Short mmCIF file of C-alpha atoms and ligand atoms in Angstrom, two decimals:
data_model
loop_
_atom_site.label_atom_id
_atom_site.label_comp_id
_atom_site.label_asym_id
_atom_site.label_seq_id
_atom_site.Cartn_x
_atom_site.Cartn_y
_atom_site.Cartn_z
CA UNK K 1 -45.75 -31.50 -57.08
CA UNK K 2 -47.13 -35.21 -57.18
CA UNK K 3 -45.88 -37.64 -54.53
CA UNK K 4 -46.84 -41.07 -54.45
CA UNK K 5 -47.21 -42.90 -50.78
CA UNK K 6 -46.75 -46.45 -50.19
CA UNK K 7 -48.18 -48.77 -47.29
CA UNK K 8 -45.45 -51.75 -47.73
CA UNK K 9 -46.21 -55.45 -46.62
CA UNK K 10 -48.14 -56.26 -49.71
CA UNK K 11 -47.64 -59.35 -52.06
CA UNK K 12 -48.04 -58.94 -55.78
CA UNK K 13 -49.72 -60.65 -57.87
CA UNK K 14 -51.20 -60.88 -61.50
CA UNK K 15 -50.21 -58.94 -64.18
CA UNK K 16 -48.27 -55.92 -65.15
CA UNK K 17 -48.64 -55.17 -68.97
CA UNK K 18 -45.27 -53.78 -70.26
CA UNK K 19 -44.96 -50.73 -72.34
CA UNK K 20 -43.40 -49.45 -75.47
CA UNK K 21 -39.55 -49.00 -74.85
CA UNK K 22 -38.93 -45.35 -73.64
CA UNK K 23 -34.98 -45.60 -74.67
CA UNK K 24 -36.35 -46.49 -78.28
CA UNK K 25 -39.21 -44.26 -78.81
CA UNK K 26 -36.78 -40.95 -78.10
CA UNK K 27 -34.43 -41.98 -81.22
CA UNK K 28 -37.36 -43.18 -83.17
CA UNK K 29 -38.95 -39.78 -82.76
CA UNK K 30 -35.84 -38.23 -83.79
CA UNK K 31 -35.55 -40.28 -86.88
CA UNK K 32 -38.61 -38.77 -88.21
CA UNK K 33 -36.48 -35.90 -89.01
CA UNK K 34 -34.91 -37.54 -91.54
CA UNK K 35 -37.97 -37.55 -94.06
CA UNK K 36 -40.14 -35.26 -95.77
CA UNK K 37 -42.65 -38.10 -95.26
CA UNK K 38 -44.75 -39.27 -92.45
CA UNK K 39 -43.06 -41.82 -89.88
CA UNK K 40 -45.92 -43.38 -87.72
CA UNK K 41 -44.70 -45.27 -84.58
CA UNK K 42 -46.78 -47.69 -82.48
CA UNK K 43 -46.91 -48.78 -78.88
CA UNK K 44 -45.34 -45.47 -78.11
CA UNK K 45 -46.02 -44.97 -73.89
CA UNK K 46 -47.51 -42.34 -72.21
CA UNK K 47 -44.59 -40.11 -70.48
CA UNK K 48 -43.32 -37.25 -70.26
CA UNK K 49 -40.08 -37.67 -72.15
CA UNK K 50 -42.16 -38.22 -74.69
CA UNK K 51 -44.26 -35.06 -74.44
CA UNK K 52 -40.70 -33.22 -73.87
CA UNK K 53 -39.65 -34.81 -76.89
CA UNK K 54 -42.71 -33.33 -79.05
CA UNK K 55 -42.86 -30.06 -77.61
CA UNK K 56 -38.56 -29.87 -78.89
CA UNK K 57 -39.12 -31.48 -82.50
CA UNK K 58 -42.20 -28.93 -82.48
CA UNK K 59 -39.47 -26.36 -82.43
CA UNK K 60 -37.93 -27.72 -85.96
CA UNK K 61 -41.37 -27.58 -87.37
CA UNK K 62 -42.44 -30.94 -86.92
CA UNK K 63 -46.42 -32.25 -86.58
CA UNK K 64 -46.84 -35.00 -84.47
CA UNK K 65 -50.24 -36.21 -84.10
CA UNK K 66 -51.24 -39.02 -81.95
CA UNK K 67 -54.07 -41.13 -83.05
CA UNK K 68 -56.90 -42.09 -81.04
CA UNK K 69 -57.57 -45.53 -79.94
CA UNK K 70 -60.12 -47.57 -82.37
CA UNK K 71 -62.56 -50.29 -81.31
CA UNK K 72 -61.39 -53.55 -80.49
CA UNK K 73 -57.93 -51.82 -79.59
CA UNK K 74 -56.48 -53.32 -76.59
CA UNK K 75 -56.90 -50.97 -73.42
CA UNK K 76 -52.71 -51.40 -72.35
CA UNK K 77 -51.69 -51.18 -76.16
CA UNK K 78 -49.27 -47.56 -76.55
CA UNK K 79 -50.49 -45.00 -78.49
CA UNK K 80 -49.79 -44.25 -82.16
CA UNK K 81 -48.00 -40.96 -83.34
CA UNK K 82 -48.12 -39.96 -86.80
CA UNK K 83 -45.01 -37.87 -87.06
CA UNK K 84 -44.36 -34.93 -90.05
CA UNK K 85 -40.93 -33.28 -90.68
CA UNK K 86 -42.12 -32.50 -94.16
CA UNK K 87 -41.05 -28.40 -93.55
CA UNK K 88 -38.19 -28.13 -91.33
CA UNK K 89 -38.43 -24.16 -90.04
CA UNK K 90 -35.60 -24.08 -88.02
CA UNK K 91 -32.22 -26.14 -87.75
CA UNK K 92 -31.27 -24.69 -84.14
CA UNK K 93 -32.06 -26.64 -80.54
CA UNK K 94 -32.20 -23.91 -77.86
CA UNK K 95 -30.62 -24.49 -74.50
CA UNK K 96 -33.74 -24.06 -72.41
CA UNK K 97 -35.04 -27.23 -74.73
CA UNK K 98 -31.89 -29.72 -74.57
CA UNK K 99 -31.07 -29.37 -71.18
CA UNK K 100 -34.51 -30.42 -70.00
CA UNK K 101 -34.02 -33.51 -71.89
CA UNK K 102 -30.09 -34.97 -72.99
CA UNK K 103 -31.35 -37.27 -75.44
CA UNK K 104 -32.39 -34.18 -77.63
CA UNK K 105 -29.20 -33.50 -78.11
CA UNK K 106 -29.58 -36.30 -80.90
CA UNK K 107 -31.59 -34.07 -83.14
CA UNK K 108 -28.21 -33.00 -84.56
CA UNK K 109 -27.59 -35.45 -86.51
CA UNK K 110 -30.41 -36.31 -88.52
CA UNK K 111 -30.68 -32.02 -88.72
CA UNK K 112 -27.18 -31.99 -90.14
CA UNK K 113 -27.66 -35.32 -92.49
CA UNK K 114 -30.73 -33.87 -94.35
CA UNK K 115 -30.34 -29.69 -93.73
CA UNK K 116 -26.61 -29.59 -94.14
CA UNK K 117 -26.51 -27.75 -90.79
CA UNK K 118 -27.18 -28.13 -87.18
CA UNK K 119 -26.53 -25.73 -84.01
CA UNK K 120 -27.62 -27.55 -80.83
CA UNK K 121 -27.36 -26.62 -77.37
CA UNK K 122 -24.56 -28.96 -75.62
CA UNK K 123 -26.50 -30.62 -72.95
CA UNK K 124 -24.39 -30.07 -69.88
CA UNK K 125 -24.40 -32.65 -66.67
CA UNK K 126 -26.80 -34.16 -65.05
CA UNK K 127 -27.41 -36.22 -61.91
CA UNK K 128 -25.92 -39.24 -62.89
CA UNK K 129 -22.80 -37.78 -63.81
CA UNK K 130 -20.64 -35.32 -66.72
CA UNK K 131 -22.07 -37.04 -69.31
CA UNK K 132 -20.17 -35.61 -72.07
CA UNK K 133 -20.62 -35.47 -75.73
CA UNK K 134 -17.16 -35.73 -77.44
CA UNK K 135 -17.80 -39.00 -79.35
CA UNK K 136 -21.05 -37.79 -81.02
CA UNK K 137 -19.30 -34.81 -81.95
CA UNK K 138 -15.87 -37.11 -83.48
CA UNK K 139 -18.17 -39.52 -85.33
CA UNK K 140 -20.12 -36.26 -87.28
CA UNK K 141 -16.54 -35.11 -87.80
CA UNK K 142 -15.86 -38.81 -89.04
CA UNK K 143 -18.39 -38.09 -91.78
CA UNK K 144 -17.15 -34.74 -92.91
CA UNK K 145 -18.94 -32.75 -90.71
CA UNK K 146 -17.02 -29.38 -89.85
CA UNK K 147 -17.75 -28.55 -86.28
CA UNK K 148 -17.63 -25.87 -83.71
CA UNK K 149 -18.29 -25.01 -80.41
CA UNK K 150 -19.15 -21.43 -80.05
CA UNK K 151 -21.51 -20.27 -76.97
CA UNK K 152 -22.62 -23.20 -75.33
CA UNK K 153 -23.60 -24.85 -78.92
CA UNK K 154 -22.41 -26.98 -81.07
CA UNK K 155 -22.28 -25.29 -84.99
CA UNK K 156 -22.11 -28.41 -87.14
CA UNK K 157 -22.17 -27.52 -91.16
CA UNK K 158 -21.87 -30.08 -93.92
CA UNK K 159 -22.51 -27.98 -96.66
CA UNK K 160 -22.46 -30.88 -99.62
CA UNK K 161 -23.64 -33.20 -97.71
CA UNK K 162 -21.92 -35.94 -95.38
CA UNK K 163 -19.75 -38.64 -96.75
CA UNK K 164 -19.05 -42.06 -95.30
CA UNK K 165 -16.74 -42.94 -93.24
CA UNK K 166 -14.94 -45.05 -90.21
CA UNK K 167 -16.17 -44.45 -86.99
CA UNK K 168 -14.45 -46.38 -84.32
CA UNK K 169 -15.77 -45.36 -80.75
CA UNK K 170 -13.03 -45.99 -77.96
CA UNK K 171 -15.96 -46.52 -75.53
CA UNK K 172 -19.15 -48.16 -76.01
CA UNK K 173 -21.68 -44.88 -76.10
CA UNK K 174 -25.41 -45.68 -77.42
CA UNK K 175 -26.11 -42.03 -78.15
CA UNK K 176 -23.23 -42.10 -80.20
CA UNK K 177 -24.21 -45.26 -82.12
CA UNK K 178 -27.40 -43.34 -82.80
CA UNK K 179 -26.02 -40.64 -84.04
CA UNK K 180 -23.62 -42.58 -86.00
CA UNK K 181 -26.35 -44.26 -87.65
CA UNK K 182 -28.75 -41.29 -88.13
CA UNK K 183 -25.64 -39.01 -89.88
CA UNK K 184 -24.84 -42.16 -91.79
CA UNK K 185 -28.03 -43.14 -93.07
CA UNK K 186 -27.78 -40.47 -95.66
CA UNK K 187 -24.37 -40.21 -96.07
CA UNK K 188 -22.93 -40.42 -99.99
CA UNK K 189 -20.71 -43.74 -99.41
CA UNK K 190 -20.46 -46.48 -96.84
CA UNK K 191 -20.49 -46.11 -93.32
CA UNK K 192 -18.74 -48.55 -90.53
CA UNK K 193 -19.19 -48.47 -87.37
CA UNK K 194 -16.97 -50.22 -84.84
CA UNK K 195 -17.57 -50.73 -81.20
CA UNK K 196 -20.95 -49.89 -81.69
CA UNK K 197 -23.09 -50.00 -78.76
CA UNK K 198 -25.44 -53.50 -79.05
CA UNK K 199 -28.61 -52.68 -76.83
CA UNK K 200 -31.86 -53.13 -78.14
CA UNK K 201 -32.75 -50.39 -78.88
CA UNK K 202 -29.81 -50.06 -81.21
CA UNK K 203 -31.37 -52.60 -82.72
CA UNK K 204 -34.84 -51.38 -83.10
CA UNK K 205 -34.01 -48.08 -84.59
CA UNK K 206 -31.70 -49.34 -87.17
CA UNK K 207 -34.95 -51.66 -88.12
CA UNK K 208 -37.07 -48.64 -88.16
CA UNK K 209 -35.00 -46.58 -90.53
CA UNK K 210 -34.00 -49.69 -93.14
CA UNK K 211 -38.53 -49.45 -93.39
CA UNK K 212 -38.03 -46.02 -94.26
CA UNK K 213 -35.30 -47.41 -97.01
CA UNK K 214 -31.77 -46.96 -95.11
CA UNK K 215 -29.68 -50.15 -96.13
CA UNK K 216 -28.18 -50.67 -92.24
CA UNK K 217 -26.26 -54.23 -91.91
CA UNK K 218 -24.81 -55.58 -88.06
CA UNK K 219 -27.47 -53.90 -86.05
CA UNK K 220 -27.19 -55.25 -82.53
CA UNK K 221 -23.52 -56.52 -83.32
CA UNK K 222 -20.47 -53.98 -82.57
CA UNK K 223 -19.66 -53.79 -85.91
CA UNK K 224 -22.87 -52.32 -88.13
CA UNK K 225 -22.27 -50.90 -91.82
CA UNK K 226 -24.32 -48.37 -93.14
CA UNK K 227 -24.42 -47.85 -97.10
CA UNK K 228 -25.76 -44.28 -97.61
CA UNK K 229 -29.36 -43.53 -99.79
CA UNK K 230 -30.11 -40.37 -101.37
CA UNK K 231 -33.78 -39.45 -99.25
CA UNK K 232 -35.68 -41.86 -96.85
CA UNK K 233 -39.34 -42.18 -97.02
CA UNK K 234 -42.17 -42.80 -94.20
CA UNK K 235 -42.48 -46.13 -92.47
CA UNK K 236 -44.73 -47.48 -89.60
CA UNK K 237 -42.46 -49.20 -87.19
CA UNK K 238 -44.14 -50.51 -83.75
CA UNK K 239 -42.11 -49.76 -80.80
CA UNK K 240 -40.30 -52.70 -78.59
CA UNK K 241 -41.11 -53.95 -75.55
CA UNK K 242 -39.21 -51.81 -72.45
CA UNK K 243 -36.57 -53.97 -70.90
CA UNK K 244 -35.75 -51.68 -68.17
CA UNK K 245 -39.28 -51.63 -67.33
CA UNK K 246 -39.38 -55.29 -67.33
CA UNK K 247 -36.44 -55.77 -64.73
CA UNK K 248 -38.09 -53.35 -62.60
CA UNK K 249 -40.77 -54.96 -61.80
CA UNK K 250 -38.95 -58.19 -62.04
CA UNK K 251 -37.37 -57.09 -59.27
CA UNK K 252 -40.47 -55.63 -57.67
CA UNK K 253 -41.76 -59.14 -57.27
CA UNK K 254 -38.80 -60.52 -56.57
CA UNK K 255 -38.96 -57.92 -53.12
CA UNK K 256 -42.43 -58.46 -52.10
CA UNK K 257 -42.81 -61.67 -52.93
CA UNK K 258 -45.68 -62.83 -55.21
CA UNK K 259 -46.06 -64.26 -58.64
CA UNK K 260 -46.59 -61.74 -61.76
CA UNK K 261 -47.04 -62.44 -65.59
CA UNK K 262 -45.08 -59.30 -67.24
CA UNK K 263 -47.08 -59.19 -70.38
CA UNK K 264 -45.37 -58.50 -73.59
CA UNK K 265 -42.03 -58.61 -72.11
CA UNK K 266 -39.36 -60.65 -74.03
CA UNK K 267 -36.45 -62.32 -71.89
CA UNK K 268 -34.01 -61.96 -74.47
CA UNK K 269 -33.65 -57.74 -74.31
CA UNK K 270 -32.73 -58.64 -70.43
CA UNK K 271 -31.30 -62.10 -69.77
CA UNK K 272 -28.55 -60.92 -67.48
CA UNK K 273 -30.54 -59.36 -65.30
CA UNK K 274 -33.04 -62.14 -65.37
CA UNK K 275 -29.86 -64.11 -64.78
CA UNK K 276 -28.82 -62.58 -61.40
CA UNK K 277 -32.63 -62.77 -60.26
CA UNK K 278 -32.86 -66.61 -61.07
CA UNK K 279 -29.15 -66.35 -58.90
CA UNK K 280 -30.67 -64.77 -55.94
CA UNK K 281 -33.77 -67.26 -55.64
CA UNK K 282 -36.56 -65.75 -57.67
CA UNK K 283 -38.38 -68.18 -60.41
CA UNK K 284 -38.65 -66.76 -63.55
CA UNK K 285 -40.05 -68.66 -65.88
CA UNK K 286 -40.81 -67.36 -70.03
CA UNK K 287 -43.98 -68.13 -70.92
CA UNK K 288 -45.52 -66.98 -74.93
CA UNK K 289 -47.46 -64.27 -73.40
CA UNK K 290 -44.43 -62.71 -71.29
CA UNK K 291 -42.00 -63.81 -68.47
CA UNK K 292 -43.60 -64.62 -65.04
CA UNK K 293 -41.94 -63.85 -62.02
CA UNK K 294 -41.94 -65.82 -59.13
CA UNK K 295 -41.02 -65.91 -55.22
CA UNK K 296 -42.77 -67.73 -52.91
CA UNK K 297 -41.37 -68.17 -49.13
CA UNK K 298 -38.25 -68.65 -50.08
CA UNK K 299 -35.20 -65.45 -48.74
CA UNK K 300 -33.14 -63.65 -51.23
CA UNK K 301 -29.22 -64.69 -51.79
CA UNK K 302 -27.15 -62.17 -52.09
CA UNK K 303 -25.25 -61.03 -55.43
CA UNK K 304 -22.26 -59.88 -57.16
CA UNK K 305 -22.93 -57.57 -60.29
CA UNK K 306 -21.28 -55.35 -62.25
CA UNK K 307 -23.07 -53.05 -64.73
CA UNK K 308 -22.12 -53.66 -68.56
CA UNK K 309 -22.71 -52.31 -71.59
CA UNK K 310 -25.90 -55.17 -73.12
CA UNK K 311 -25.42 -57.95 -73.16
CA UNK K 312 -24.56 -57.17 -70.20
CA UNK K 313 -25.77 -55.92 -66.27
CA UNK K 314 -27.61 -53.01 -67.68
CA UNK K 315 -26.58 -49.06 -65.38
CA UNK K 316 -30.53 -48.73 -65.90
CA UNK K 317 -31.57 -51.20 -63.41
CA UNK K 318 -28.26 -50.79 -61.20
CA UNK K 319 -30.66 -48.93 -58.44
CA UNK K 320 -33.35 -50.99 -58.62
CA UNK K 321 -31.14 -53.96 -58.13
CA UNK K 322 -29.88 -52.62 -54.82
CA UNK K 323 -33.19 -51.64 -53.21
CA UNK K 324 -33.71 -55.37 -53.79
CA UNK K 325 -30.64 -56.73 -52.35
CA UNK K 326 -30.74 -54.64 -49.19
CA UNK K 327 -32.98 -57.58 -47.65
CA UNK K 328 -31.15 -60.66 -49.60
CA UNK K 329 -29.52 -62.75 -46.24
CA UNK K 330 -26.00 -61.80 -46.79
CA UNK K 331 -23.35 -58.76 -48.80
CA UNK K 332 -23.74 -58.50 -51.63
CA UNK K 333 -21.50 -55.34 -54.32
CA UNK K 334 -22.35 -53.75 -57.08
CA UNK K 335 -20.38 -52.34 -59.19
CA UNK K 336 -21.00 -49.22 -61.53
CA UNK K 337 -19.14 -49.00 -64.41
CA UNK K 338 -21.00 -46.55 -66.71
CA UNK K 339 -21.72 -43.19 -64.87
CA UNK K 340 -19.62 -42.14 -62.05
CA UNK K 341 -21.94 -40.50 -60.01
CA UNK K 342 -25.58 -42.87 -60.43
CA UNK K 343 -25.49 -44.16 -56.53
CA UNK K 344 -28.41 -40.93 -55.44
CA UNK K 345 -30.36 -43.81 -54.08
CA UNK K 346 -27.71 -44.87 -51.25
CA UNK K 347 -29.04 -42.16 -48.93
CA UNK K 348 -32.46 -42.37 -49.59
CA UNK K 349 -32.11 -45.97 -49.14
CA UNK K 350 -30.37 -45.44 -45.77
CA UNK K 351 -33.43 -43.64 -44.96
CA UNK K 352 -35.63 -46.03 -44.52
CA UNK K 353 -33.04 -48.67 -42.77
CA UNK K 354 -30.61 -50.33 -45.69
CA UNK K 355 -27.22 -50.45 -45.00
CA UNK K 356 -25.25 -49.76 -47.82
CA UNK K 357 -21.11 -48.76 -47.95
CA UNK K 358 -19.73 -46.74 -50.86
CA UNK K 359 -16.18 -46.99 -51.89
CA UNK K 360 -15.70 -45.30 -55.38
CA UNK K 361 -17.56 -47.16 -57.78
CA UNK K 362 -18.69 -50.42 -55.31
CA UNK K 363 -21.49 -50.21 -52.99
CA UNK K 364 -21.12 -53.17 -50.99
CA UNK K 365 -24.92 -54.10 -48.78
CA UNK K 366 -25.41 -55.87 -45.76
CA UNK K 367 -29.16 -57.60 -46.12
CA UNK K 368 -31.28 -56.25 -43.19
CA UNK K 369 -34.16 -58.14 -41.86
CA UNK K 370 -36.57 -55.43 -42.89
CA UNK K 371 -36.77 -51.83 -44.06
CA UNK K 372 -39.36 -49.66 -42.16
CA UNK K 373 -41.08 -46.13 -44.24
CA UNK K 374 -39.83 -43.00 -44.89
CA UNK K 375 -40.26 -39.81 -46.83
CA UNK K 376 -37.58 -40.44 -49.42
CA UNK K 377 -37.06 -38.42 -53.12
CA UNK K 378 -34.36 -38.73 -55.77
CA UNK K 379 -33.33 -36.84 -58.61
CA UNK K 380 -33.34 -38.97 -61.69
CA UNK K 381 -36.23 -41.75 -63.09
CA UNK K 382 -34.51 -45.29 -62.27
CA UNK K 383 -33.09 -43.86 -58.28
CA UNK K 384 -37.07 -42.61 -58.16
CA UNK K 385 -38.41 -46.01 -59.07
CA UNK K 386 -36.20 -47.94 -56.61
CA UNK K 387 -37.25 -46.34 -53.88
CA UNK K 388 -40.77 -47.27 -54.88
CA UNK K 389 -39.72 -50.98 -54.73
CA UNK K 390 -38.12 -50.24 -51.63
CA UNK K 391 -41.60 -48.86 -50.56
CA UNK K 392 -43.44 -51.74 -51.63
CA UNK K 393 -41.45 -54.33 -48.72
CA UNK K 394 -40.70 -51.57 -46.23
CA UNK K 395 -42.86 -51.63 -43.24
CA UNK K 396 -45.43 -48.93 -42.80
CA UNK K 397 -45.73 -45.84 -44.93
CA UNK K 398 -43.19 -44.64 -47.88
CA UNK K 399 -43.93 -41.30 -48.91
CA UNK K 400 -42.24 -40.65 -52.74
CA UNK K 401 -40.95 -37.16 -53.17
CA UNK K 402 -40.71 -35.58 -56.73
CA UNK K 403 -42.65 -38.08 -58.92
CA UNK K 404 -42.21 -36.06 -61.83
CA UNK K 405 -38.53 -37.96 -62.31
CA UNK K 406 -41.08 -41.26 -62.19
CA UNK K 407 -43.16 -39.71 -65.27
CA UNK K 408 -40.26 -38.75 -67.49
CA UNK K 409 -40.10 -43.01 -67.59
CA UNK K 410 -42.57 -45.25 -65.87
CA UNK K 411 -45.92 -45.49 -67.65
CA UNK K 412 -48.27 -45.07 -64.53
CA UNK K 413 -46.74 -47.00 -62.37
CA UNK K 414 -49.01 -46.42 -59.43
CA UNK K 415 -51.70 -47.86 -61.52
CA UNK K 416 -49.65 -50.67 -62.62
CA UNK K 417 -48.23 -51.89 -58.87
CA UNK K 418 -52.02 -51.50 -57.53
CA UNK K 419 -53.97 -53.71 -60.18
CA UNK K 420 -51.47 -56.46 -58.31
CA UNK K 421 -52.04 -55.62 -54.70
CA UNK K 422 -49.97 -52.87 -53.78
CA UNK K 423 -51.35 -50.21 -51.22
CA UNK K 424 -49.73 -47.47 -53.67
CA UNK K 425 -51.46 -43.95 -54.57
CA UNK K 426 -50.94 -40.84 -56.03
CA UNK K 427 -51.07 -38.06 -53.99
CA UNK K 428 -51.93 -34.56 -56.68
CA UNK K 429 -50.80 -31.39 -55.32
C1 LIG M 1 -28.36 -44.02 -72.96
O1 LIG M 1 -27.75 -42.79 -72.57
C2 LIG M 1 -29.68 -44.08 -72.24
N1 LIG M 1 -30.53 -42.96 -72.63
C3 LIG M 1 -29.46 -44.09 -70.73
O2 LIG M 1 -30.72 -44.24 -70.11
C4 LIG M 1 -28.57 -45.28 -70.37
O3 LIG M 1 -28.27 -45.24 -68.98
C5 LIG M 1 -27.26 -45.22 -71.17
O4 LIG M 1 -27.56 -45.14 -72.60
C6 LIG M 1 -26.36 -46.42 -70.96
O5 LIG M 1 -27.06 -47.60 -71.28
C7 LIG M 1 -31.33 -43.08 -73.70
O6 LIG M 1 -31.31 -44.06 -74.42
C8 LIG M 1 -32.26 -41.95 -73.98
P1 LIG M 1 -23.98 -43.56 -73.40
P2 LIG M 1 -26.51 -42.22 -73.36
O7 LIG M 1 -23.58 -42.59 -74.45
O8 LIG M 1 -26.65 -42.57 -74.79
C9 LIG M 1 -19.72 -41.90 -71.91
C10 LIG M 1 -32.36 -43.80 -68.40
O9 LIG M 1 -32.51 -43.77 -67.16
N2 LIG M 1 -19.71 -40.99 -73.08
O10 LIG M 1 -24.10 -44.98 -73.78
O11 LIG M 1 -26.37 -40.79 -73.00
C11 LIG M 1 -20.80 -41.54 -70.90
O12 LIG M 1 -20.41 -40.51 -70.06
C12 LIG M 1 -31.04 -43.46 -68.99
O13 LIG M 1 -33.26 -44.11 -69.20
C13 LIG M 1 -18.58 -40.25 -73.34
O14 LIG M 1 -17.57 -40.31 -72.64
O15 LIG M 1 -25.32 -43.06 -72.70
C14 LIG M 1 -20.99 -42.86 -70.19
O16 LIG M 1 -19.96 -43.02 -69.25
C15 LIG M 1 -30.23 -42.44 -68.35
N3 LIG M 1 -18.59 -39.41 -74.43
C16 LIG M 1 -20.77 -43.89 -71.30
O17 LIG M 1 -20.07 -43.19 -72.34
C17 LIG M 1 -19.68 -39.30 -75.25
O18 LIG M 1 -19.63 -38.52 -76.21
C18 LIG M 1 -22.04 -44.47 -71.89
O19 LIG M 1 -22.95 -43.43 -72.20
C19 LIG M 1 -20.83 -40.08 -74.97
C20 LIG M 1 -20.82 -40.92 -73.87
#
């Protein structure tokens, strides 16, 4: 198993070129199933959620091709898939497939819009908490979707098709507002949808699938309508920018210090997090090529965040957040409000000198003057990365455990940190 190791101490500086949204691409991918025609997506990153994602939509008898770069195409630029559900072969997502990835659990909708039927694996929980799927499963019912749970799966049958409907989800879920827009999009009727989750990505899908001819109205508000069509058709959509990718290395800068243009990243998909950064001393300043990120001399102040559906504190940076403020000169709490269980990285943090007090849903930190290496691992992608940032100020050498949770998400990020100074490598076992 990879590990990465980390000599801290180092400044960065230059820049980091941002990827294709990994939270997008998965629904986008799904989407395709809703066509007999090809959906091409662009800027797509290289990871392995991705590859997961191929290898499970390969399953239902999809192609997906990816395209190989032309000249004149820019190096950092995502690749291009070229994605065929034209023959659907089989309408059923195994358990040894969904639980390797929860956002396959999705498939079920689009599956059930345009087959009539769906049996998919329920995903079960993971490391950030119970996760469960109840609301995806009450919105399909919403649109006439008989379902039941027999074996693990979920049997969902729709056998003349779904029919609009009012969906209104008690708690903001974006899975659910996915699936509530995939099942909708081909509905007979009009769809609403109220409480819908607003993130970006939201956003970007619902774009995607009015190319291939849905008629989606509210996208990125919490109230979105969705007037059913008859059949979608291909579209090329290009893939936005990753926020939570963004805000990582914001706040990778923001630790070592340092001054780094984060190309192709838009302010707007993060401004509350960019927010509590400006709070706690860092410059950050939007230029038309990115944001640059800024801190020179100056200490950290401490915060006071809460995570928030978007707009606001986003759970996804939550970890990365608190590797940064376990050196700001002062407490500082978070506060996680989304899954009950994402705090994996208080003990690895611990590890290498952070002092850090849970109390149900608050972690309250007490800066320290430094952090000093460790071997440290976690067991999910955004715990993984902050110990990386951790890494990059602590003194000495950080060895990363388990990178593979890194590759499910970060776009080589090894590669990334060094092209600005960091001593970072990749150790291959
Ligand atoms: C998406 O997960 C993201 N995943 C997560 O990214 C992200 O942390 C999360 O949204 C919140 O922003 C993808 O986009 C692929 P939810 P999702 O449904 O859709 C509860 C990462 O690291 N809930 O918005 O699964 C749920 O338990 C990750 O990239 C129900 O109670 O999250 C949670 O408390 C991990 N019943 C809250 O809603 C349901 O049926 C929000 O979850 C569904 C959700």
């Amino acid at each position: 198993m990879d590990r990465i190791r980390i000599v801290g101490g180092q400044r960065l500086n230059g820049t980091i070129p941002i990827s294709g949204a990994k939270n997008a691409t998965l629904p986008l991918m799904i989407a395709s199933l809703l066509t007999e025609d090809t959906l091409i997506l662009e800027n797509v990153p290289r990871l392995a959620d991705v590859i997961q994602l191929q290898r499970i939509l390969g399953n239902h008898g999809v192609d997906v091709m990816i395209a190989g770069k032309r000249p004149g195409d820019d190096p950092n630029s995502g690749r291009t898939l070229h994605i065929s559900a034209k023959h659907i072969v089989d309408t059923t997502a195994p358990y040894d497939l969904v639980s390797k990835m929860r956002a396959s659990f999705w498939v079920v909708a689009p599956l059930l819009a345009r087959m009539g039927e769906a049996k998919v694996s329920m995903p079960g929980g993971c490391a950030i908490g119970t996760r469960p799927v109840d609301l995806l499963i009450m919105a399909l019912e919403k649109l006439g979707a008989e379902i039941e749970i027999e074996g693990g799966y979920v049997i969902a049958r729709a056998r003349h098709g779904l029919r609009g409907g009012e969906i209104v989800f008690p708690k903001v879920t974006v899975g659910g507002t996915h699936t509530a827009l995939m099942a909708a999009a081909l509905a007979k009727g009009t769809t609403v949808i109220e409480n819908a989750a607003r993130e970006p990505e939201i956003g970007d899908v619902a774009d995607c699938l009015n190319k291939m001819g849905a008629k989606i109205t509210g996208a990125g508000t919490s109230r979105i309508e969705v007037e059913g069509v008859a059949r979608l058709h291909g579209a090329r959509h290009s893939v936005l920018p990753d926020r939570i990718e963004t805000g990582t290395y914001a706040m990778a800068v923001a630790m070592t210090g340092g001054d780094v243009l984060l190309q192709n990243a838009r302010p707007e998909l993060l401004q509350s997090a960019l927010d509590v950064l400006a709070q706690s001393g860092v410059t950050i300043t939007p230029t038309n090529e990115g944001i640059r990120v800024a801190r020179n001399g100056a200490g950290l102040n401490p915060v006071d965040v809460t995570t928030a559906p978007f707009p606001g504190f986003p759970t996804d940076l939550q970890a990365q957040l608190m590797a940064l403020m376990t050196l700001a000169k002062g407490t500082s709490r978070i506060t996680e409000t989304i899954f009950e269980n994402r705090f994996m990285h208080v003990q690895e943090l611990a590890r290498l000198g952070a002092h850090i007090q849970l109390n149900g849903e608050t972690a309250t930190i007490e800066g320290v003057e430094r952090l000093k290496g460790a071997p440290v691992m976690a067991t999910d992608l955004r715990a993984s990365v902050s110990l990386v940032i951790a890494g990059l100020a602590a003194e000495g050498e950080t060895m990363v455990n388990r990178v593979y949770h890194l590759d499910r998400g970060f776009e080589r990020v090894e590669d990334k940190l060094a092209r600005c100074g960091a001593a970072i490598e990749r150790i291959s076992a």
